[in-house]
Short mmCIF file of C-alpha atoms in Angstrom, two decimals:
data_model
loop_
_atom_site.label_atom_id
_atom_site.label_comp_id
_atom_site.label_asym_id
_atom_site.label_seq_id
_atom_site.Cartn_x
_atom_site.Cartn_y
_atom_site.Cartn_z
CA MET A 1 -13.29 12.98 41.06
CA LEU A 2 -12.35 16.47 42.75
CA ASP A 3 -14.96 19.17 42.51
CA GLY A 4 -12.73 21.25 44.44
CA SER A 5 -15.52 21.09 47.38
CA GLU A 6 -13.64 18.45 49.91
CA THR A 7 -10.58 19.64 52.13
CA TRP A 8 -8.49 18.83 54.32
CA ALA A 9 -6.04 21.07 56.38
CA MET A 10 -3.98 19.60 58.58
CA THR A 11 -3.70 19.67 62.15
CA ALA A 12 -0.05 20.49 64.38
CA GLU A 13 -0.91 16.92 65.45
CA ASP A 14 -1.12 15.63 61.61
CA MET A 15 2.81 18.37 61.25
CA ARG A 16 4.78 16.44 64.57
CA LYS A 17 3.68 12.74 62.53
CA LEU A 18 4.63 13.73 59.48
CA ALA A 19 8.73 13.52 58.14
CA ARG A 20 10.11 16.39 57.06
CA ASN A 21 10.55 16.98 53.12
CA GLU A 22 13.41 19.02 53.11
CA THR A 23 15.51 17.04 50.66
CA SER A 24 15.34 15.46 47.80
CA MET A 25 14.87 11.99 49.27
CA LEU A 26 11.39 12.62 50.39
CA ARG A 27 10.62 14.58 46.74
CA TRP A 28 6.42 13.22 46.70
CA MET A 29 5.36 13.93 50.56
CA CYS A 30 1.58 14.31 49.31
CA ASN A 31 2.60 10.06 49.08
CA VAL A 32 1.86 7.52 52.35
CA ASN A 33 4.67 5.86 52.61
CA VAL A 34 6.27 5.86 49.36
CA HIS A 35 9.99 4.91 50.23
CA THR A 36 9.11 2.24 51.65
CA ARG A 37 5.49 1.09 49.97
CA GLN A 38 7.17 -0.52 47.43
CA SER A 39 8.48 -3.22 49.91
CA VAL A 40 5.92 -3.64 51.83
CA HIS A 41 2.98 -7.16 50.72
CA TRP A 42 0.51 -6.14 48.05
CA LYS A 43 -2.51 -8.76 47.43
CA PRO A 44 -2.28 -10.15 44.15
CA SER A 45 -5.36 -11.34 41.65
CA ILE A 46 -5.57 -12.08 38.11
CA ASP A 47 -8.34 -11.56 35.61
CA GLY A 48 -7.76 -12.11 32.04
CA SER A 49 -5.09 -9.55 31.04
CA LYS A 50 -5.05 -7.70 34.01
CA VAL A 51 -3.29 -8.24 37.16
CA SER A 52 -4.92 -6.69 40.07
CA LEU A 53 -2.89 -5.66 43.40
CA THR A 54 -4.31 -4.18 46.86
CA TYR A 55 -2.44 -2.74 49.89
CA VAL A 56 -3.86 -1.30 52.70
CA SER A 57 -2.45 1.36 54.96
CA PRO A 58 -2.81 0.91 58.15
CA CYS A 59 -4.41 4.44 59.89
CA GLY A 60 -1.48 6.91 60.92
CA GLN A 61 1.15 4.58 58.94
CA SER A 62 4.49 7.85 57.96
CA GLY A 63 2.03 10.13 60.14
CA PHE A 64 -1.47 9.93 57.72
CA PRO A 65 -4.56 9.67 59.09
CA GLY A 66 -7.20 7.28 57.79
CA GLU A 67 -6.64 3.63 57.05
CA LEU A 68 -5.92 3.31 53.00
CA THR A 69 -6.85 0.37 50.31
CA ILE A 70 -5.03 0.91 47.55
CA THR A 71 -5.31 -0.29 44.86
CA VAL A 72 -3.57 -0.59 40.99
CA THR A 73 -4.52 -2.72 38.33
CA TYR A 74 -2.26 -3.22 35.17
CA GLU A 75 -4.47 -4.79 32.27
CA LEU A 76 -2.53 -5.05 28.30
CA THR A 77 -5.49 -4.56 25.40
CA ASP A 78 -5.88 -5.82 22.08
CA ASP A 79 -5.33 -2.64 21.15
CA ASN A 80 -1.41 -2.47 22.36
CA CYS A 81 -2.59 -0.75 25.31
CA LEU A 82 -0.88 -1.11 28.54
CA LYS A 83 -3.37 0.52 30.67
CA VAL A 84 -2.29 1.48 34.68
CA ASP A 85 -6.11 2.39 36.66
CA TYR A 86 -5.50 3.41 40.52
CA MET A 87 -8.09 3.03 42.93
CA ALA A 88 -8.38 3.78 46.57
CA THR A 89 -10.63 4.59 49.98
CA THR A 90 -9.86 5.14 53.28
CA THR A 91 -12.25 5.70 56.13
CA LYS A 92 -10.82 9.02 57.28
CA ALA A 93 -10.30 12.11 54.76
CA THR A 94 -5.97 12.27 54.01
CA PRO A 95 -4.35 13.48 51.12
CA ILE A 96 -3.08 11.16 49.01
CA ASN A 97 -1.04 11.37 45.68
CA LEU A 98 -0.23 7.95 43.30
CA THR A 99 2.27 7.80 40.71
CA ASN A 100 4.19 5.26 38.72
CA HIS A 101 8.28 5.13 37.94
CA ALA A 102 7.79 2.86 35.06
CA TYR A 103 11.57 3.51 32.67
CA PHE A 104 10.84 3.71 28.78
CA ASN A 105 13.83 3.57 26.28
CA LEU A 106 11.58 3.22 22.68
CA GLY A 107 15.06 1.56 21.48
CA GLY A 108 15.51 -1.18 23.34
CA HIS A 109 16.56 -1.52 27.48
CA GLY A 110 19.78 -2.26 26.60
CA ILE A 111 20.56 -0.12 23.72
CA GLY A 112 22.58 3.14 25.40
CA ASN A 113 20.68 6.74 26.05
CA LEU A 114 17.65 8.05 24.79
CA SER A 115 19.59 11.21 22.74
CA LYS A 116 17.42 9.63 19.60
CA HIS A 117 13.80 9.63 21.02
CA TRP A 118 11.88 12.91 20.39
CA LEU A 119 9.19 13.67 23.00
CA ILE A 120 6.20 16.07 22.42
CA VAL A 121 4.32 16.94 26.70
CA PRO A 122 1.57 19.27 25.12
CA ALA A 123 1.75 22.00 28.57
CA ALA A 124 1.88 25.29 29.12
CA HIS A 125 3.30 25.34 32.19
CA TYR A 126 5.64 23.70 35.21
CA LEU A 127 6.64 23.48 38.32
CA PRO A 128 10.22 24.84 39.36
CA VAL A 129 12.77 23.40 41.66
CA ASP A 130 15.85 24.40 43.98
CA LYS A 131 19.19 22.73 43.88
CA ASN A 132 17.68 19.66 45.71
CA CYS A 133 14.94 18.81 43.08
CA LEU A 134 12.27 20.14 45.03
CA VAL A 135 9.27 22.17 44.45
CA THR A 136 9.86 26.35 44.65
CA GLY A 137 5.90 26.77 44.73
CA GLU A 138 6.05 28.72 41.50
CA ILE A 139 3.97 27.31 38.29
CA ARG A 140 5.97 29.39 35.55
CA PRO A 141 4.80 29.35 31.46
CA VAL A 142 7.29 27.09 29.73
CA ASP A 143 7.05 29.74 26.83
CA GLY A 144 11.25 30.65 25.64
CA THR A 145 12.83 28.25 28.00
CA PRO A 146 14.25 24.84 27.55
CA MET A 147 11.13 23.40 29.65
CA ASP A 148 8.73 23.88 26.27
CA LEU A 149 7.92 20.78 24.98
CA ARG A 150 5.18 21.90 22.84
CA LYS A 151 6.62 20.80 19.86
CA GLN A 152 9.30 17.84 19.04
CA VAL A 153 12.28 17.84 20.54
CA LEU A 154 15.25 15.69 20.01
CA LEU A 155 16.34 15.31 23.32
CA SER A 156 19.81 15.03 22.89
CA GLU A 157 19.88 18.38 21.58
CA LYS A 158 17.53 19.79 24.78
CA PHE A 159 20.52 17.76 27.15
CA LYS A 160 23.29 20.34 25.92
CA GLU A 161 20.05 22.85 27.25
CA LEU A 162 20.04 21.02 30.14
CA PRO A 163 23.20 18.11 30.87
CA ASP A 164 20.70 17.60 34.41
CA GLY A 165 18.49 16.53 31.77
CA TYR A 166 14.34 16.92 32.71
CA ASP A 167 13.57 16.68 36.68
CA HIS A 168 10.03 18.09 36.34
CA THR A 169 6.04 18.22 36.41
CA TYR A 170 4.02 19.07 33.61
CA CYS A 171 0.72 21.16 34.72
CA PHE A 172 -2.62 19.77 32.47
CA GLY A 173 -4.92 21.13 35.19
CA ASN A 174 -7.93 19.08 34.24
CA LEU A 175 -9.16 15.61 35.89
CA GLU A 176 -10.20 14.56 32.29
CA LYS A 177 -8.51 11.78 30.04
CA LYS A 178 -6.03 13.94 27.59
CA LEU A 179 -2.46 13.34 26.12
CA ILE A 180 -0.21 13.70 28.46
CA ALA A 181 3.15 12.71 26.42
CA LEU A 182 4.13 11.87 23.11
CA VAL A 183 7.38 9.65 22.23
CA TRP A 184 8.98 8.48 18.94
CA HIS A 185 12.27 7.08 18.43
CA GLU A 186 13.61 7.35 15.41
CA GLU A 187 16.19 4.48 14.71
CA THR A 188 13.33 1.77 15.67
CA GLU A 189 10.35 3.86 15.01
CA ARG A 190 8.90 2.79 17.68
CA SER A 191 6.44 5.16 19.00
CA LEU A 192 4.34 5.36 22.66
CA LYS A 193 1.51 7.34 23.37
CA VAL A 194 0.50 8.21 27.00
CA SER A 195 -2.85 9.50 28.16
CA SER A 196 -3.98 10.24 31.67
CA THR A 197 -6.70 11.86 33.94
CA GLN A 198 -4.11 13.21 36.29
CA PRO A 199 -3.39 17.08 35.87
CA GLY A 200 0.36 16.81 35.95
CA VAL A 201 2.56 14.53 34.72
CA HIS A 202 6.65 14.56 35.63
CA VAL A 203 8.73 13.71 33.45
CA TYR A 204 12.32 13.01 34.12
CA THR A 205 14.96 11.47 31.99
CA GLY A 206 17.49 9.38 34.11
CA TYR A 207 20.41 11.48 35.00
CA PHE A 208 20.76 9.39 38.90
CA LEU A 209 20.83 6.46 37.18
CA ASN A 210 24.51 4.97 38.54
CA GLY A 211 24.66 2.23 36.52
CA PRO A 212 22.52 -0.56 39.01
CA VAL A 213 22.35 -4.39 36.12
CA GLY A 214 18.88 -5.00 34.67
CA LYS A 215 18.02 -8.37 32.20
CA ASP A 216 20.39 -10.11 30.36
CA GLY A 217 23.53 -7.82 32.38
CA ALA A 218 22.08 -4.29 31.01
CA VAL A 219 23.88 -1.38 32.66
CA TYR A 220 21.24 1.08 32.87
CA LYS A 221 23.76 4.45 32.90
CA LYS A 222 22.18 8.20 32.76
CA TYR A 223 19.89 9.16 30.50
CA SER A 224 18.62 4.85 30.13
CA GLY A 225 15.57 5.58 30.75
CA LEU A 226 12.30 8.27 30.29
CA CYS A 227 10.06 8.52 32.79
CA LEU A 228 6.39 10.00 32.45
CA GLU A 229 4.83 9.54 36.26
CA THR A 230 1.06 11.25 35.68
CA GLN A 231 0.24 12.65 39.62
CA HIS A 232 -1.36 15.68 41.45
CA TYR A 233 1.45 18.24 41.93
CA PRO A 234 4.44 17.08 43.93
CA ASN A 235 3.54 18.64 47.63
CA SER A 236 0.53 20.66 46.74
CA VAL A 237 -0.78 19.40 49.98
CA ASN A 238 1.36 22.92 51.33
CA GLU A 239 0.60 25.31 48.66
CA ALA A 240 -2.20 27.62 48.21
CA VAL A 241 -1.33 27.27 44.40
CA PRO A 242 -4.10 26.10 42.16
CA LEU A 243 -4.48 23.61 39.57
CA ILE A 244 -4.03 25.47 36.13
CA GLY A 245 -7.86 25.36 34.92
CA SER A 246 -9.33 23.88 37.97
CA THR A 247 -9.69 24.54 41.90
CA GLY A 248 -8.19 21.63 43.90
CA THR A 249 -4.19 21.56 44.28
CA PHE A 250 -3.70 17.34 45.19
CA ASP A 251 -6.68 14.33 45.89
CA VAL A 252 -8.80 14.66 49.00
CA VAL A 253 -9.78 10.67 49.70
CA SER A 254 -12.68 11.02 51.32
CA ASP A 255 -14.46 8.70 54.32
CA GLY A 256 -16.05 5.61 52.10
CA VAL A 257 -15.48 7.67 48.42
CA PRO A 258 -13.38 5.59 46.09
CA ARG A 259 -11.11 7.66 43.77
CA ARG A 260 -10.16 6.78 40.65
CA ARG A 261 -7.45 7.41 38.32
CA VAL A 262 -5.90 6.44 34.67
CA PHE A 263 -2.34 6.10 33.33
CA ASP A 264 -2.57 4.60 29.91
CA ASN A 265 0.44 4.00 27.07
CA ALA A 266 -0.85 3.05 23.73
CA ARG A 267 1.85 2.74 21.22
#
């Protein structure tokens, strides 16, 4: 785990190699090659109810130092939990921020929007964003704002306050496994509990879904799905903002030292 003793400084040469992060297209600057890695070949392996996918990012890819080996393991447990386990090692110290972008709709994938979903995110702080959905470098309390999700809220009511919905990171600030979010769908009575060892979660309610066609011909429009992306704080590699209750701001993977993070979904 990150203990605050590790450091990583971006050199002028590193800066020259990295793409600038000035629009929402490159939103997650802590990731290595985030916008193309989903299109590369991952090496799969199956072990009972687990499937593992491994990818080796060569040194210098997207300008980041070190050959980075990433393994993500998906496991469906006997107690109805989907566990996602991330592991990374590298040959040189490099920043990394791994997450997933799975969409959830407890009413069913073709049911429509999230209006009848209730949501709890027990975080006291969040990261405000600018017009391009990029974090500003501030950490703000949720008190007295539409960002306060510490008590259950009905998303249809929140969408009246926030027409663009949620596209924000909530701050927990510690690397222990903890409750991240609770979701409940009133008609089906299905529920989802999310826990993670990551210090933050990015809550996205699908505002930019513009009609892609999914399975059985379902059309996914605005608010069709909810993403709960457990991760470190976006752009924290470029900020001097400490984690709430912690000493580090982003994961630094050191030479030969594995880094592990866990994301659990249970209903």
